[in-house]
Short mmCIF file of C-alpha atoms in Angstrom, two decimals:
data_model
loop_
_atom_site.label_atom_id
_atom_site.label_comp_id
_atom_site.label_asym_id
_atom_site.label_seq_id
_atom_site.Cartn_x
_atom_site.Cartn_y
_atom_site.Cartn_z
CA UNK D 45 -1.13 19.15 13.88
CA UNK D 46 -0.71 15.62 15.26
CA UNK D 47 -2.89 14.04 17.81
CA UNK D 48 -1.17 12.36 20.85
CA UNK D 49 -1.74 8.67 20.38
CA UNK D 50 -0.58 7.64 23.82
CA UNK D 51 2.73 6.75 25.42
CA UNK D 52 3.12 3.33 23.88
CA UNK D 53 2.36 4.52 20.34
CA UNK D 54 4.71 7.49 20.66
CA UNK D 55 7.45 5.17 21.90
CA UNK D 56 6.90 3.11 18.82
CA UNK D 57 7.07 6.23 16.60
CA UNK D 58 10.39 7.16 18.34
CA UNK D 59 11.78 3.68 17.65
CA UNK D 60 11.01 4.02 14.00
CA UNK D 61 12.63 7.38 13.79
CA UNK D 62 15.70 6.03 15.46
CA UNK D 63 15.88 3.36 12.88
CA UNK D 64 15.46 5.80 10.04
CA UNK D 65 18.18 8.05 11.47
CA UNK D 66 20.50 5.10 11.59
CA UNK D 67 19.68 3.36 8.27
CA UNK D 68 18.40 6.00 5.96
CA UNK D 69 20.93 8.77 5.26
CA UNK D 70 19.36 11.91 3.88
CA UNK D 71 20.80 11.33 0.43
CA UNK D 72 19.19 7.93 0.26
CA UNK D 73 15.62 9.23 0.77
CA UNK D 74 13.50 9.06 -2.42
CA UNK D 75 10.27 7.75 -3.69
CA UNK D 76 10.79 4.31 -5.42
CA UNK D 77 7.63 4.84 -7.40
CA UNK D 78 9.17 7.64 -9.44
CA UNK D 79 12.92 7.29 -8.91
CA UNK D 80 13.99 3.88 -10.03
CA UNK D 81 17.32 4.09 -11.65
CA UNK D 82 19.30 0.86 -11.14
CA UNK D 83 21.53 2.32 -8.42
CA UNK D 84 18.50 3.78 -6.56
CA UNK D 85 16.57 0.57 -6.92
CA UNK D 86 19.51 -1.28 -5.37
CA UNK D 87 19.36 1.19 -2.47
CA UNK D 88 15.63 0.62 -2.07
CA UNK D 89 16.11 -3.21 -2.06
CA UNK D 90 18.83 -3.02 0.53
CA UNK D 91 16.85 -0.67 2.73
CA UNK D 92 13.63 -2.57 2.39
CA UNK D 93 15.40 -5.89 3.43
CA UNK D 94 16.67 -4.12 6.57
CA UNK D 95 13.06 -3.12 7.43
CA UNK D 96 12.02 -6.69 6.76
CA UNK D 97 14.77 -7.97 9.09
CA UNK D 98 13.26 -5.93 11.83
CA UNK D 99 10.04 -7.79 11.30
CA UNK D 100 8.27 -4.59 10.26
CA UNK D 101 6.64 -5.85 7.02
CA UNK D 102 3.06 -6.94 7.71
CA UNK D 103 2.85 -5.44 11.11
CA UNK D 104 -0.87 -6.35 11.48
CA UNK D 105 -0.56 -9.85 10.04
CA UNK D 106 -0.84 -12.78 12.41
CA UNK D 107 2.48 -13.86 13.82
CA UNK D 108 2.19 -17.38 12.44
CA UNK D 109 2.39 -15.96 8.92
CA UNK D 110 5.45 -13.76 9.44
CA UNK D 111 3.64 -10.69 10.79
CA UNK D 112 3.78 -8.94 14.11
CA UNK D 113 0.14 -8.91 15.17
CA UNK D 114 0.18 -5.21 15.97
CA UNK D 115 -2.73 -2.81 15.88
CA UNK D 116 -3.87 -0.78 12.81
CA UNK D 117 -2.82 2.34 14.68
CA UNK D 118 0.74 1.02 15.09
CA UNK D 119 0.81 0.16 11.42
CA UNK D 120 -0.39 3.67 10.44
CA UNK D 121 2.34 5.21 12.56
CA UNK D 122 4.96 3.07 10.77
CA UNK D 123 3.66 4.18 7.43
CA UNK D 124 3.48 7.79 8.41
CA UNK D 125 7.16 7.82 9.46
CA UNK D 126 8.21 6.04 6.29
CA UNK D 127 6.28 8.42 4.04
CA UNK D 128 7.52 11.52 6.00
CA UNK D 129 11.10 10.42 5.45
CA UNK D 130 10.64 9.45 1.77
CA UNK D 131 12.01 6.06 2.86
CA UNK D 132 12.25 3.90 -0.28
CA UNK D 133 10.25 0.77 0.69
CA UNK D 134 9.45 -1.41 -2.24
CA UNK D 135 6.88 -4.22 -2.83
CA UNK D 136 3.71 -2.35 -1.92
CA UNK D 137 1.70 -4.52 -4.31
CA UNK D 138 2.91 -7.60 -2.35
CA UNK D 139 2.62 -6.13 1.10
CA UNK D 140 -0.90 -4.68 0.69
CA UNK D 141 -2.84 -6.02 -2.30
CA UNK D 142 -1.37 -9.53 -2.50
CA UNK D 143 -1.07 -10.16 1.14
CA UNK D 144 -4.48 -8.68 1.85
CA UNK D 145 -5.91 -11.04 -0.73
CA UNK D 146 -4.15 -14.06 0.69
CA UNK D 147 -5.19 -13.30 4.19
CA UNK D 148 -8.79 -12.88 3.14
CA UNK D 149 -9.19 -15.81 0.76
CA UNK D 150 -6.00 -17.80 0.51
CA UNK D 151 -5.79 -21.42 1.75
CA UNK D 152 -3.86 -22.26 4.86
CA UNK D 153 -1.08 -23.68 2.76
CA UNK D 154 -0.94 -20.46 0.69
CA UNK D 155 -0.78 -18.36 3.83
CA UNK D 156 2.06 -20.45 5.21
CA UNK D 157 3.96 -20.47 1.90
CA UNK D 158 3.43 -16.98 0.45
CA UNK D 159 3.12 -14.47 3.29
CA UNK D 160 6.55 -15.18 5.00
CA UNK D 161 8.18 -14.69 1.58
CA UNK D 162 6.50 -11.23 1.24
CA UNK D 163 7.35 -10.35 4.85
CA UNK D 164 11.00 -11.13 4.25
CA UNK D 165 11.09 -9.31 0.89
CA UNK D 166 12.14 -12.46 -0.85
CA UNK D 167 9.23 -12.31 -3.34
CA UNK D 168 8.40 -9.03 -5.09
CA UNK D 169 4.97 -8.64 -6.61
CA UNK D 170 3.83 -6.63 -9.64
CA UNK D 171 0.23 -5.67 -10.26
CA UNK D 172 -1.80 -7.17 -13.11
CA UNK D 173 -5.24 -5.58 -12.77
CA UNK D 174 -5.72 -2.69 -15.31
CA UNK D 175 -6.41 -3.57 -18.92
CA UNK D 176 -6.42 -1.44 -22.15
CA UNK D 177 -10.14 -1.89 -22.75
CA UNK D 178 -11.30 -1.86 -19.22
CA UNK D 179 -8.98 0.68 -17.58
CA UNK D 180 -9.37 0.33 -13.80
CA UNK D 181 -12.90 -1.01 -14.08
CA UNK D 182 -12.27 -4.62 -13.07
CA UNK D 183 -15.86 -5.61 -13.95
CA UNK D 184 -14.92 -5.13 -17.61
CA UNK D 185 -11.68 -7.00 -17.70
CA UNK D 186 -11.12 -9.41 -20.67
CA UNK D 187 -8.16 -11.57 -19.58
CA UNK D 188 -9.29 -15.17 -19.42
CA UNK D 189 -8.21 -18.21 -17.41
CA UNK D 190 -9.35 -21.56 -18.73
CA UNK D 191 -8.94 -24.69 -16.73
CA UNK D 192 -6.98 -27.51 -18.40
CA UNK D 193 -6.76 -30.59 -16.15
CA UNK D 194 -5.02 -29.54 -12.99
CA UNK D 195 -3.65 -26.42 -14.65
CA UNK D 196 -5.01 -23.06 -15.75
CA UNK D 197 -4.15 -21.40 -19.09
CA UNK D 198 -4.20 -17.51 -18.90
CA UNK D 199 -4.42 -15.28 -21.98
CA UNK D 200 -4.83 -11.45 -21.97
CA UNK D 201 -3.14 -8.12 -21.73
CA UNK D 202 -2.53 -5.93 -18.76
CA UNK D 203 -1.65 -2.23 -18.77
CA UNK D 204 0.35 0.01 -16.34
CA UNK D 205 1.84 -2.96 -14.52
CA UNK D 206 3.87 -1.39 -11.77
CA UNK D 207 7.53 -2.51 -11.17
CA UNK D 208 7.14 -5.38 -13.59
CA UNK D 209 10.78 -5.64 -14.68
CA UNK D 210 11.98 -5.61 -11.08
CA UNK D 211 9.44 -8.12 -9.65
CA UNK D 212 9.26 -11.87 -9.38
CA UNK D 213 5.57 -12.62 -9.68
CA UNK D 214 2.43 -11.00 -11.15
CA UNK D 215 -0.96 -10.57 -9.27
CA UNK D 216 -3.35 -11.39 -12.08
CA UNK D 217 -7.09 -10.87 -12.10
CA UNK D 218 -8.63 -13.04 -14.82
CA UNK D 219 -12.12 -13.99 -15.91
CA UNK D 220 -12.78 -17.68 -15.20
CA UNK D 221 -16.50 -17.67 -15.99
CA UNK D 222 -19.16 -15.70 -17.88
CA UNK D 223 -18.04 -13.02 -20.25
CA UNK D 224 -20.93 -10.73 -19.53
CA UNK D 225 -19.13 -8.52 -17.06
CA UNK D 226 -20.31 -10.34 -13.97
CA UNK D 227 -18.05 -9.78 -11.08
CA UNK D 228 -18.49 -13.31 -9.66
CA UNK D 229 -16.51 -14.74 -12.62
CA UNK D 230 -13.17 -13.17 -11.69
CA UNK D 231 -10.42 -15.09 -10.05
CA UNK D 232 -6.89 -14.15 -8.81
CA UNK D 233 -3.74 -15.94 -9.92
CA UNK D 234 -0.06 -15.81 -9.05
CA UNK D 235 1.95 -15.89 -12.17
CA UNK D 236 5.82 -16.23 -12.24
CA UNK D 237 7.05 -13.41 -14.45
CA UNK D 238 9.59 -15.76 -15.94
CA UNK D 239 6.95 -18.16 -17.21
CA UNK D 240 6.78 -18.95 -20.93
CA UNK D 241 4.19 -16.66 -22.59
CA UNK D 242 4.80 -13.62 -20.34
CA UNK D 243 6.18 -10.52 -22.07
CA UNK D 244 6.73 -7.13 -20.55
CA UNK D 245 7.06 -3.88 -22.49
CA UNK D 246 8.36 -1.26 -20.00
CA UNK D 247 7.40 2.40 -20.41
CA UNK D 248 8.15 5.55 -18.52
CA UNK D 249 5.35 7.41 -16.88
CA UNK D 250 4.84 11.19 -16.45
CA UNK D 251 6.17 11.20 -12.95
CA UNK D 252 9.41 9.39 -13.93
CA UNK D 253 8.67 5.82 -12.82
CA UNK D 254 8.43 2.72 -14.92
CA UNK D 255 5.28 0.67 -15.69
CA UNK D 256 4.76 -1.98 -18.26
CA UNK D 257 2.28 -3.37 -20.71
CA UNK D 258 2.16 -7.08 -19.96
CA UNK D 259 1.10 -9.78 -22.47
CA UNK D 260 -0.06 -13.12 -21.17
CA UNK D 261 -0.01 -15.55 -24.15
CA UNK D 262 -1.46 -18.91 -23.07
CA UNK D 263 0.46 -18.85 -19.81
CA UNK D 264 0.13 -22.22 -18.08
CA UNK D 265 -0.03 -22.15 -14.26
CA UNK D 266 -0.64 -24.92 -11.73
CA UNK D 267 -3.84 -25.05 -9.69
CA UNK D 268 -1.84 -23.94 -6.64
CA UNK D 269 -1.42 -20.54 -8.38
CA UNK D 270 -5.17 -19.79 -7.97
CA UNK D 271 -5.46 -17.79 -4.79
CA UNK D 272 -8.47 -18.87 -2.75
CA UNK D 273 -11.53 -20.01 -4.62
CA UNK D 274 -12.37 -19.55 -8.29
CA UNK D 275 -14.86 -16.70 -8.93
CA UNK D 276 -14.22 -14.95 -5.58
CA UNK D 277 -11.57 -12.57 -6.98
CA UNK D 278 -13.80 -9.51 -6.94
CA UNK D 279 -14.65 -9.89 -3.32
CA UNK D 280 -10.96 -10.50 -2.47
CA UNK D 281 -9.88 -7.33 -4.19
CA UNK D 282 -12.58 -5.24 -2.66
CA UNK D 283 -11.63 -6.48 0.77
CA UNK D 284 -7.92 -5.79 0.10
CA UNK D 285 -8.62 -2.32 -1.30
CA UNK D 286 -11.49 -1.02 0.80
CA UNK D 287 -11.62 -2.97 4.14
CA UNK D 288 -8.09 -3.67 5.05
CA UNK D 289 -7.95 -0.70 7.32
CA UNK D 290 -4.75 0.46 5.71
CA UNK D 291 -4.59 4.13 4.61
CA UNK D 292 -1.80 5.40 2.41
CA UNK D 293 -0.56 8.31 4.46
CA UNK D 294 0.17 10.75 1.66
CA UNK D 295 -0.57 13.48 4.14
CA UNK D 296 2.52 12.60 6.12
CA UNK D 297 4.65 13.10 3.08
CA UNK D 298 2.90 16.41 2.38
CA UNK D 299 3.40 17.53 5.96
CA UNK D 300 7.11 16.96 5.63
CA UNK D 301 7.22 18.95 2.43
CA UNK D 302 5.15 21.70 3.97
CA UNK D 303 7.76 21.96 6.76
CA UNK D 304 10.52 22.23 4.11
CA UNK D 305 8.55 24.98 2.36
CA UNK D 306 8.11 27.00 5.57
CA UNK D 307 11.90 26.62 6.29
CA UNK D 308 12.68 27.80 2.74
CA UNK D 309 10.35 30.81 3.05
CA UNK D 310 11.97 31.83 6.27
CA UNK D 311 15.19 32.49 4.33
CA UNK D 312 13.48 35.00 2.06
CA UNK D 313 12.98 38.41 3.77
CA UNK D 314 9.31 39.40 4.05
CA UNK D 315 8.07 36.19 2.45
CA UNK D 316 6.10 34.85 5.44
CA UNK D 317 4.62 38.27 6.14
CA UNK D 318 2.83 38.21 2.78
CA UNK D 319 -0.88 37.61 3.43
CA UNK D 320 -1.18 35.63 0.24
CA UNK D 321 1.61 33.30 1.26
CA UNK D 322 0.08 32.95 4.76
CA UNK D 323 -3.36 32.01 3.22
CA UNK D 324 -1.70 29.41 0.90
CA UNK D 325 0.28 27.87 3.73
CA UNK D 326 -2.83 27.64 5.89
CA UNK D 327 -4.66 25.94 2.99
CA UNK D 328 -1.77 23.38 2.67
CA UNK D 329 -1.97 22.67 6.37
CA UNK D 330 -5.71 22.21 6.10
CA UNK D 331 -5.25 19.67 3.29
CA UNK D 332 -2.82 17.68 5.42
CA UNK D 333 -4.99 17.72 8.58
CA UNK D 334 -8.24 16.85 6.85
CA UNK D 335 -6.67 13.78 5.24
CA UNK D 336 -5.12 12.78 8.63
CA UNK D 337 -8.53 12.95 10.28
CA UNK D 338 -10.16 10.86 7.59
CA UNK D 339 -7.38 8.30 7.83
CA UNK D 340 -7.75 7.89 11.58
CA UNK D 341 -11.55 7.61 11.31
CA UNK D 342 -11.03 4.52 9.02
CA UNK D 343 -8.28 3.12 11.31
CA UNK D 344 -10.52 3.68 14.32
CA UNK D 345 -13.38 1.80 12.58
CA UNK D 346 -11.00 -0.99 11.75
CA UNK D 347 -9.58 -1.20 15.28
CA UNK D 348 -13.16 -1.37 16.70
CA UNK D 349 -14.25 -4.03 14.25
CA UNK D 350 -16.56 -1.72 12.33
CA UNK D 351 -16.84 -1.44 8.53
CA UNK D 352 -16.04 2.06 7.40
CA UNK D 353 -19.04 3.58 5.59
CA UNK D 354 -18.43 3.11 1.85
CA UNK D 355 -15.14 1.38 2.51
CA UNK D 356 -13.04 4.46 2.88
CA UNK D 357 -13.84 5.63 -0.58
CA UNK D 358 -14.16 9.21 0.45
CA UNK D 359 -10.69 9.24 1.86
CA UNK D 360 -9.26 7.71 -1.26
CA UNK D 361 -10.92 10.33 -3.47
CA UNK D 362 -9.69 13.16 -1.28
CA UNK D 363 -6.10 11.77 -1.23
CA UNK D 364 -5.99 11.39 -5.00
CA UNK D 365 -7.55 14.82 -5.75
CA UNK D 366 -5.71 16.72 -2.97
CA UNK D 367 -2.32 15.55 -4.19
CA UNK D 368 -2.19 17.73 -7.40
CA UNK D 369 -4.04 20.54 -5.59
CA UNK D 370 -1.33 20.46 -2.91
CA UNK D 371 1.37 20.61 -5.55
CA UNK D 372 -0.33 23.58 -7.33
CA UNK D 373 -0.70 25.59 -4.11
CA UNK D 374 2.90 24.72 -3.15
CA UNK D 375 4.15 26.03 -6.50
CA UNK D 376 2.06 29.20 -6.06
CA UNK D 377 3.88 30.01 -2.90
CA UNK D 378 7.21 29.58 -4.66
CA UNK D 379 6.29 31.37 -7.84
CA UNK D 380 7.20 30.57 -11.50
CA UNK D 381 10.70 29.26 -10.78
CA UNK D 382 9.09 26.25 -9.00
CA UNK D 383 8.71 24.68 -12.46
CA UNK D 384 12.56 24.73 -13.02
CA UNK D 385 14.19 21.31 -12.90
CA UNK D 386 17.00 20.35 -10.55
CA UNK D 387 19.68 21.05 -13.11
CA UNK D 388 18.83 24.80 -12.90
CA UNK D 389 20.68 27.03 -10.44
CA UNK D 390 17.53 29.08 -10.08
CA UNK D 391 15.31 26.17 -9.14
CA UNK D 392 13.97 26.59 -5.52
CA UNK D 393 14.52 23.81 -2.99
CA UNK D 394 16.88 22.02 -5.39
CA UNK D 395 14.25 21.55 -8.05
CA UNK D 396 12.24 19.09 -5.93
CA UNK D 397 8.96 21.00 -6.36
CA UNK D 398 9.05 20.51 -10.09
CA UNK D 399 9.37 16.77 -9.70
CA UNK D 400 6.59 16.73 -7.01
CA UNK D 401 4.30 18.59 -9.34
CA UNK D 402 4.75 16.07 -12.15
CA UNK D 403 4.44 13.09 -9.73
CA UNK D 404 1.19 14.50 -8.19
CA UNK D 405 -0.63 13.69 -11.49
CA UNK D 406 0.93 10.24 -11.83
CA UNK D 407 -0.44 8.45 -8.77
CA UNK D 408 -3.24 6.16 -10.06
CA UNK D 409 -2.22 3.14 -7.96
CA UNK D 410 -5.42 1.30 -6.92
CA UNK D 411 -7.50 3.21 -9.51
CA UNK D 412 -8.15 6.79 -10.48
CA UNK D 413 -10.17 9.23 -8.46
CA UNK D 414 -12.85 9.03 -11.24
CA UNK D 415 -13.02 5.21 -10.66
CA UNK D 416 -13.30 5.76 -6.91
CA UNK D 417 -16.11 8.28 -7.45
CA UNK D 418 -17.90 5.53 -9.57
CA UNK D 419 -17.42 3.01 -6.74
CA UNK D 420 -18.68 5.53 -4.18
CA UNK D 421 -21.80 6.29 -6.39
CA UNK D 422 -22.70 2.70 -7.17
CA UNK D 423 -21.60 0.79 -4.07
CA UNK D 424 -21.99 3.62 -1.55
CA UNK D 425 -25.09 5.50 -2.74
CA UNK D 426 -26.68 2.73 -4.80
CA UNK D 427 -26.86 4.76 -7.98
CA UNK D 428 -26.87 3.18 -11.41
CA UNK D 429 -23.79 3.35 -13.57
#
């Protein structure tokens, strides 16, 4: 189901697989978004630093900022292999959202100071976008940043902060101007999570990971913590989310799981001869392939210097809505025992499908599919809200 991307790219894929074979034992593969017990987090940090030591964090960034200057296709191949192997790479907020913002709008001093720290995994970022009263609708956020001399004082509350307790700094979107919901009054700040006035209340999510409610009580930060220009935050975020050319390859992870499912079914006499099972497996394969094609359309646009129509919103909606559908069809193939947890001897495939089912409903990173539909309707089709 995979298109040949040429000799050079396939050699790159083989190099990544060789690294994973050497550095990621099968029992160390897991998703750090949902499996974050202290001993697993330690494994994820150690593995991620090995990836960083290879220079593979920020593959498309300019070399002068700690990147490799590789193509979007090479970056996608890297991500595909990491997802397919369930390789526990951490700091996705730093690598994609924060670094994307800094590259788009950060000063030269900020690029030189902040990006190499992300590329080396020395600074881990948590996300401070979503708010209790605004949800993922950034245009409605209430957190304020008020200038006081050379400093800014930030006050507000953030919800569903990913990896807060394990991170060093918080990526904060705050209102620095009008309170009427205007998007040109939003700015981006870097906040040290150890700053006075920052409080985290961790909570477990449905999928098994940890997120936090974050309180910012008159947190004072220096002017150097303002990324780029005041009032430009909305544009920076949109560029980082929709125009970076990066596509989260959930399809690669699903394809790996589909292979596991077929291998498991082969052990059950007559299972693969069942027409209903055949139809379900074909539907799973179609979900994988359709997402891959959409991903490479976006990457192709990026490589050619074109802006993807509607910023790749269609692909993001498909990815978020296909994920639970994939899990439901997957479970249908296995039958009722697919909902048994790993501690049951009757659980198929070691109980992994039960966890995958729960986790499929817990991926709201970057906004829900409902939010993406709203963005597509308003920004893509020009409809009113």
